[in-house]
Amino acid sequence: MNNKDLALTYAEKISRAIEQQQYEQAIEEIQNLRPIDIADLLALIEPKLAWQLLAHLPNRSTIFAYLDPDSQVALAYVFPRAILAKIVGEMPSDERTDLYKRLSQDQRDVLLPALAQAKREDIRRLSAYEEGTAGALMSSDYATLGAEMTVAEALDALRLEAPDAETIYHAYVIDDARKLLGVVSLRVLILSSPEQLIKDIMVSSVISSDVNDDQEDVAKTVARYDLISLPITDASGALVGIVTHDDAMDVASDEATDDFHKSGGVSTMVGRLKDVSITVLYRKRVFWLVFLVFGNLLSGLSIANFEDVIAANLVLVFFLPLLVDSGGNAGSQSATLMVRALATGDVEMRDWFSLLGREALVALLLGATMAVAIALIGYVRGDATVSLVLALSMLCVVMIGSVIGMSLPFILNKLGFDPATASAPLITSISDASGVLIYLFIASRFLPIG
């Protein structure tokens, strides 16, 4: 039995127990499971039954935080206000704010008055930041220390802050105006003498991001410096929040998924694929498909221009798909490498010229290798002239496709567009059109007409 079947079996047992109000039996069934596994089970149960069980679990806020966004919203509709407010109040500040943003205005109006004032203000503050920025991603649950504290005082302070902080492995040193002065790790605190002052052991050169920085840049900073958490400051340099490593990795995963969608000619989608409606799937995919229909007309126009060459040499038709697909494949490979390199910061716009030379040389070697292979087939199917036409065409098509595939992401990046929109379908269509034109033009120069 696989994990999915096992989860369904658990869900059926738990549902029956809850319907019979046998909550102790239901809790006994899942008491040895981890919170994330319990969340997966609850997602398979009807919301009304799920909240009845969740209300009896001791670590309900942790389990609720592991639920996917759609399940959280569904449960929020059926929770009594008091229970919802208690669970939301126990959630980490960033996850609490994310849930608040997904609720309808009516639900927000019901929830906010039931929360403590400090949490209400925290939600309003965090939800005010623009989506996609560090402010919208950060958490306000972090540990702070004063520069004049001793190590002993700092450890006592951390013991008090630990229950509410997302992480205490790094504590941030601030002044009375909350200006970020430095950072000190828990390891350093433990190894230092109790009488030492925090200002003497803290790291003053702190890596931080601005509250308005793009969240993708924040994720790159966290990954580059291998940080547990990244402090976020406002325009005045005051500490306003932190972005933890797990949240940064979620952003990186979302951005990678977004790039995969774009590389396939699909607009950005929100939510799980199995939950997306047919209408949304249609809207997300139709633009590129219709656009590329007109783009592919260029291939048809090229063929129409050389009808007499094709009519006189029908053997050319046999090799046409092979040649144009080879150019598209080479272009897609180059585009994939460049899009990823641009996304990770491995290359920049100023590197284009040097990379162009390298790509041209690699494409020449690839094209020559493929030309030899197709020349042999061309000689068998036709004659020496056909073999020569095919070899030259393959060499040119692969080189042109590779150069287009490498250059298009740079061009889009320079124009301010996402390089990921240099998608495989777009590269393939451009390479196909140019490949047909090159192939038939070379054939018209070497083969007889009429």
XYZ file of C-alpha atoms in Angstrom:
450
model
C 0.000 0.000 0.000
C 1.451 3.369 -1.031
C 1.435 6.561 1.057
C -1.666 7.948 -0.673
C -3.708 4.778 -0.078
C -2.523 4.704 3.548
C -3.564 8.328 4.039
C -7.007 7.624 2.568
C -7.441 4.618 4.886
C -6.507 6.754 7.900
C -8.872 9.499 6.727
C -11.797 7.076 6.467
C -11.183 5.722 9.987
C -10.850 9.196 11.466
C -13.972 10.455 9.688
C -16.052 7.585 11.108
C -14.692 8.185 14.615
C -15.461 11.927 14.477
C -18.973 11.354 13.124
C -19.581 9.151 16.175
C -17.940 11.862 18.376
C -15.258 9.398 19.429
C -12.510 12.030 19.508
C -10.218 10.062 21.814
C -10.235 7.157 19.343
C -9.489 9.522 16.436
C -6.625 11.171 18.344
C -5.244 7.743 19.287
C -5.167 6.799 15.582
C -2.931 9.740 14.696
C -1.069 10.525 17.931
C 2.218 9.047 16.659
C 2.119 10.954 13.374
C 4.067 14.151 12.759
C 2.122 17.422 12.447
C 2.702 17.651 8.690
C 1.351 14.103 8.207
C -1.703 14.928 10.323
C -2.255 18.008 8.144
C -2.193 15.815 5.024
C -4.862 13.602 6.594
C -7.072 16.529 7.574
C -6.930 17.810 4.001
C -8.679 14.585 2.929
C -11.518 15.013 5.440
C -14.605 17.184 5.120
C -13.848 20.645 6.622
C -16.603 20.368 9.263
C -15.196 17.045 10.479
C -11.607 18.260 10.256
C -12.144 21.247 12.526
C -13.958 19.108 15.102
C -10.854 16.937 15.374
C -8.428 19.861 15.147
C -10.158 21.556 18.087
C -9.230 18.555 20.278
C -5.562 18.344 19.250
C -2.953 19.941 21.557
C -0.681 21.169 18.719
C -3.521 22.393 16.505
C -1.903 25.670 15.436
C 1.218 23.829 14.220
C -0.906 21.346 12.276
C -3.071 24.119 10.841
C 0.044 25.973 9.619
C 1.074 22.879 7.627
C -2.228 22.743 5.733
C -2.165 23.994 2.162
C -3.666 27.504 1.656
C -6.938 26.255 0.152
C -7.548 23.876 3.073
C -6.783 26.648 5.584
C -9.341 28.951 3.974
C -11.944 26.149 3.806
C -11.474 25.417 7.514
C -11.587 29.117 8.367
C -15.131 29.210 7.000
C -16.365 26.515 9.404
C -14.331 27.362 12.527
C -16.192 29.165 15.319
C -14.718 32.648 15.667
C -13.149 32.015 19.074
C -11.330 28.854 17.952
C -10.198 30.425 14.689
C -8.854 33.459 16.535
C -6.963 31.256 19.000
C -5.376 29.160 16.255
C -4.512 32.188 14.125
C -3.062 33.940 17.161
C -0.736 30.987 17.789
C 0.533 30.851 14.186
C 3.850 32.431 13.136
C 3.322 36.042 12.114
C 4.132 35.560 8.411
C 1.840 32.538 8.044
C -0.883 34.333 10.004
C -0.683 37.281 7.624
C -0.718 35.035 4.542
C -3.947 33.437 5.765
C -5.471 36.839 6.510
C -4.796 37.978 2.928
C -6.620 34.959 1.525
C -9.758 35.478 3.599
C -12.756 37.373 2.286
C -13.448 40.829 3.687
C -16.355 39.454 5.735
C -14.082 36.840 7.311
C -11.450 39.465 8.075
C -14.040 41.670 9.768
C -15.074 38.739 11.961
C -11.525 37.579 12.767
C -9.714 40.824 13.607
C -11.824 41.908 16.610
C -11.276 38.483 18.182
C -7.480 38.823 18.116
C -5.315 40.577 20.691
C -4.542 44.168 19.768
C -0.827 43.503 19.232
C -1.591 40.726 16.759
C -4.202 42.884 14.983
C -1.668 45.643 14.476
C 0.965 43.148 13.378
C -1.366 41.683 10.726
C -2.314 45.147 9.433
C 1.339 46.177 9.233
C 2.584 43.058 7.462
C -0.358 42.841 5.064
C 0.232 46.441 3.945
C 3.475 45.534 2.152
C 3.306 44.965 -1.588
C 3.176 41.328 -2.711
C 6.491 40.001 -3.979
C 8.576 42.205 -1.665
C 10.644 41.319 1.391
C 8.033 43.052 3.576
C 5.295 40.689 2.406
C 7.532 37.680 3.057
C 9.065 38.566 6.416
C 8.131 37.524 9.919
C 7.955 39.824 12.932
C 8.776 36.974 15.344
C 12.490 37.448 15.987
C 14.834 37.802 18.954
C 16.495 41.109 19.802
C 19.170 42.125 22.290
C 20.684 45.366 23.563
C 24.335 46.223 22.884
C 25.031 46.947 26.578
C 23.663 43.624 27.818
C 26.003 41.060 29.274
C 26.015 37.531 27.884
C 24.230 36.275 31.012
C 21.488 38.897 30.604
C 21.188 38.080 26.906
C 20.671 34.366 27.580
C 17.986 35.172 30.144
C 16.274 37.456 27.618
C 16.371 34.762 24.927
C 14.725 32.268 27.266
C 11.790 34.655 27.548
C 11.642 35.405 23.797
C 12.176 31.833 22.580
C 8.515 30.679 22.765
C 7.396 33.418 20.347
C 10.449 33.675 18.067
C 10.754 31.739 14.794
C 14.452 31.261 15.475
C 16.829 32.162 18.298
C 19.965 30.859 16.626
C 20.616 34.440 15.535
C 19.670 37.355 17.784
C 19.752 40.897 16.414
C 21.310 43.749 18.348
C 19.334 47.009 18.134
C 19.381 50.436 19.791
C 16.466 52.388 21.277
C 15.340 53.455 17.771
C 15.449 49.803 16.635
C 18.405 50.550 14.348
C 20.210 47.321 13.444
C 23.648 47.395 15.080
C 24.789 43.813 14.757
C 24.006 40.129 15.092
C 25.156 37.458 17.518
C 24.683 33.705 17.222
C 23.503 31.432 20.004
C 26.717 29.441 19.611
C 28.829 32.541 20.331
C 26.659 33.400 23.349
C 27.052 29.939 24.848
C 30.813 29.932 24.334
C 31.366 33.470 25.682
C 32.030 34.512 29.256
C 28.834 35.531 31.143
C 30.338 38.963 31.943
C 31.180 39.901 28.373
C 29.121 42.638 26.725
C 27.093 41.906 23.609
C 28.695 44.830 21.756
C 32.073 43.175 22.174
C 31.094 39.836 20.664
C 28.513 40.814 18.060
C 29.183 40.922 14.302
C 28.712 44.526 13.187
C 28.828 43.980 9.414
C 25.342 42.485 9.107
C 23.994 41.215 5.786
C 20.460 42.599 5.444
C 17.816 43.489 2.854
C 15.474 46.425 2.475
C 11.779 45.936 3.123
C 10.990 46.842 -0.507
C 13.517 44.470 -2.090
C 12.155 41.832 -4.451
C 11.572 38.542 -2.658
C 13.526 36.638 -5.317
C 16.578 38.789 -4.527
C 16.039 38.078 -0.832
C 15.982 34.329 -1.510
C 19.207 34.621 -3.524
C 20.884 36.490 -0.652
C 19.860 33.826 1.856
C 21.152 31.059 -0.437
C 24.376 32.892 -1.343
C 25.445 33.478 2.262
C 23.836 30.288 3.626
C 21.885 32.221 6.256
C 19.466 30.808 8.805
C 17.603 34.111 8.693
C 18.023 37.460 6.970
C 17.186 40.735 8.794
C 14.900 43.159 6.948
C 15.247 46.903 7.545
C 13.259 49.960 6.503
C 14.558 53.172 4.889
C 15.848 54.465 8.228
C 17.826 51.278 8.954
C 15.423 50.096 11.656
C 14.865 46.359 11.997
C 11.282 45.478 10.977
C 11.416 41.730 10.438
C 13.348 38.661 9.319
C 13.064 36.203 6.443
C 13.886 32.663 7.527
C 15.704 30.094 5.427
C 12.604 27.930 4.876
C 10.537 30.883 3.625
C 13.346 31.890 1.255
C 13.506 28.358 -0.123
C 9.725 28.405 -0.675
C 10.210 31.540 -2.779
C 13.006 29.883 -4.751
C 10.767 26.856 -5.362
C 7.864 29.067 -6.482
C 10.134 31.049 -8.807
C 11.527 27.846 -10.309
C 7.984 26.548 -10.874
C 7.059 29.866 -12.471
C 10.059 29.640 -14.801
C 9.139 26.059 -15.743
C 5.622 27.220 -16.648
C 6.934 30.106 -18.720
C 9.463 27.907 -20.466
C 6.536 25.808 -21.661
C 4.559 28.824 -22.856
C 2.185 28.754 -19.872
C 1.378 31.887 -17.853
C 1.942 31.897 -14.100
C -0.538 29.694 -12.222
C -1.557 29.901 -8.589
C -2.412 26.787 -6.587
C -2.154 23.078 -7.279
C -2.618 21.832 -10.841
C -5.294 19.314 -9.867
C -7.383 22.091 -8.284
C -7.116 24.576 -11.170
C -10.323 24.978 -13.175
C -10.602 24.245 -16.905
C -11.282 27.934 -17.542
C -8.065 28.997 -15.809
C -6.024 26.347 -17.643
C -7.484 27.565 -20.930
C -6.686 31.226 -20.196
C -3.145 30.453 -19.056
C -2.281 28.479 -22.192
C -4.238 30.002 -25.057
C -2.180 33.182 -25.622
C 1.101 31.510 -26.504
C -0.551 28.829 -28.625
C -2.470 31.369 -30.712
C 0.580 33.643 -30.949
C 2.765 30.767 -32.130
C 0.176 29.759 -34.756
C 0.853 33.045 -36.519
C 4.572 32.690 -35.875
C 4.567 29.309 -37.614
C 3.052 30.900 -40.712
C 6.592 32.102 -41.456
C 7.569 28.484 -42.082
C 4.638 28.139 -44.468
C 5.631 31.288 -46.344
C 9.182 29.974 -46.750
C 7.897 26.696 -48.172
C 5.548 28.546 -50.534
C 8.500 30.631 -51.812
C 10.437 27.520 -52.801
C 7.633 25.363 -54.227
C 9.498 24.854 -57.492
C 12.606 23.564 -55.678
C 10.527 21.116 -53.626
C 8.541 19.972 -56.682
C 11.739 19.204 -58.561
C 13.413 17.490 -55.585
C 10.825 15.660 -53.501
C 13.569 13.989 -51.463
C 13.923 17.328 -49.625
C 10.550 16.799 -47.941
C 11.801 13.647 -46.234
C 14.527 15.589 -44.383
C 12.569 18.795 -43.668
C 11.156 17.811 -40.218
C 14.515 16.382 -39.146
C 16.414 19.557 -39.990
C 14.048 22.115 -38.498
C 13.574 20.055 -35.322
C 17.348 19.857 -34.888
C 17.586 23.653 -34.981
C 14.734 23.995 -32.496
C 16.264 21.439 -30.143
C 19.662 23.136 -30.230
C 18.015 26.511 -29.600
C 15.977 25.180 -26.688
C 19.105 23.753 -25.066
C 20.940 27.071 -25.353
C 17.933 29.042 -24.078
C 17.502 26.754 -21.066
C 21.160 27.186 -20.077
C 21.038 30.974 -20.460
C 17.690 31.465 -18.686
C 18.905 29.492 -15.679
C 22.280 31.275 -15.661
C 20.575 34.686 -15.753
C 18.141 33.650 -13.008
C 20.927 32.525 -10.675
C 23.161 35.497 -11.470
C 25.898 33.345 -13.015
C 25.948 35.596 -16.093
C 25.042 39.231 -16.748
C 24.267 41.328 -19.802
C 27.911 42.328 -20.230
C 28.825 38.644 -20.664
C 26.770 38.269 -23.836
C 29.549 38.928 -26.365
C 32.036 36.501 -24.802
C 29.344 33.849 -24.404
C 28.276 34.368 -28.020
C 31.723 33.310 -29.225
C 31.727 30.238 -26.994
C 28.214 29.258 -28.057
C 29.067 29.700 -31.752
C 32.080 27.396 -31.372
C 30.060 24.765 -29.478
C 27.259 25.019 -32.063
C 29.797 24.606 -34.875
C 31.077 21.380 -33.318
C 27.553 20.091 -32.662
C 26.383 21.054 -36.136
C 29.385 19.416 -37.782
C 28.795 16.176 -35.883
C 25.109 16.128 -36.840
C 25.970 17.139 -40.429
C 28.150 14.050 -40.868
C 25.323 11.811 -39.663
C 22.661 13.335 -41.909
C 25.024 13.513 -44.914
C 25.381 9.733 -44.852
C 21.602 9.272 -44.797
C 21.217 11.883 -47.552
C 23.672 10.033 -49.769
C 21.695 6.810 -49.366
C 18.324 8.496 -50.030
C 19.547 10.798 -52.788
C 22.988 11.523 -54.187
C 26.176 13.415 -53.384
C 24.575 16.801 -54.050
C 21.654 16.092 -51.731
C 24.172 14.916 -49.129
C 26.070 18.210 -49.434
C 22.868 20.267 -49.153
C 21.837 18.414 -46.020
C 25.256 18.743 -44.383
C 25.486 22.486 -45.020
C 21.875 23.004 -43.930
C 22.330 21.061 -40.701
C 25.487 22.998 -39.865
C 23.797 26.369 -40.452
C 20.487 25.437 -38.799
C 22.141 24.225 -35.579
C 24.392 27.269 -35.394
C 21.564 29.747 -36.036
C 19.231 27.950 -33.596
C 21.873 27.906 -30.856
C 22.730 31.583 -31.291
C 19.037 32.564 -31.254
C 18.399 30.419 -28.191
C 21.347 31.947 -26.345
C 20.664 35.551 -27.372
C 16.908 35.828 -26.898
C 17.003 35.587 -23.066
C 19.616 38.372 -23.009
C 17.491 40.551 -25.311
C 14.367 40.053 -23.209
C 16.335 40.756 -20.044
C 17.700 43.975 -21.565
C 14.155 45.059 -22.505
C 12.952 44.476 -18.940
C 11.051 41.234 -19.588
C 11.454 37.950 -17.725
C 14.085 35.866 -19.608
C 11.988 32.771 -18.856
C 9.505 33.984 -21.485
C 12.137 32.945 -24.033
C 10.214 29.693 -23.807
C 10.888 26.472 -25.644
C 7.837 26.946 -27.933
C 8.957 30.480 -28.893
C 12.551 29.435 -29.559
C 11.350 26.392 -31.507
C 9.018 28.467 -33.694
C 11.724 31.017 -34.530
C 14.283 28.272 -35.190
C 11.793 26.322 -37.325
C 11.040 29.314 -39.530
C 14.715 30.197 -39.982
C 15.598 26.521 -40.485
C 13.091 26.062 -43.309
C 14.333 29.222 -45.005
C 18.022 28.220 -44.711
C 17.406 24.647 -45.869
C 15.395 25.552 -48.957
C 17.661 28.479 -49.857
C 20.743 26.223 -49.844
C 18.832 23.580 -51.813
C 17.876 26.172 -54.443
C 21.552 27.032 -54.935
C 22.743 23.447 -55.469
C 19.825 21.426 -56.817
C 18.184 21.693 -60.242
C 14.813 23.463 -60.609
C 12.346 22.119 -63.152
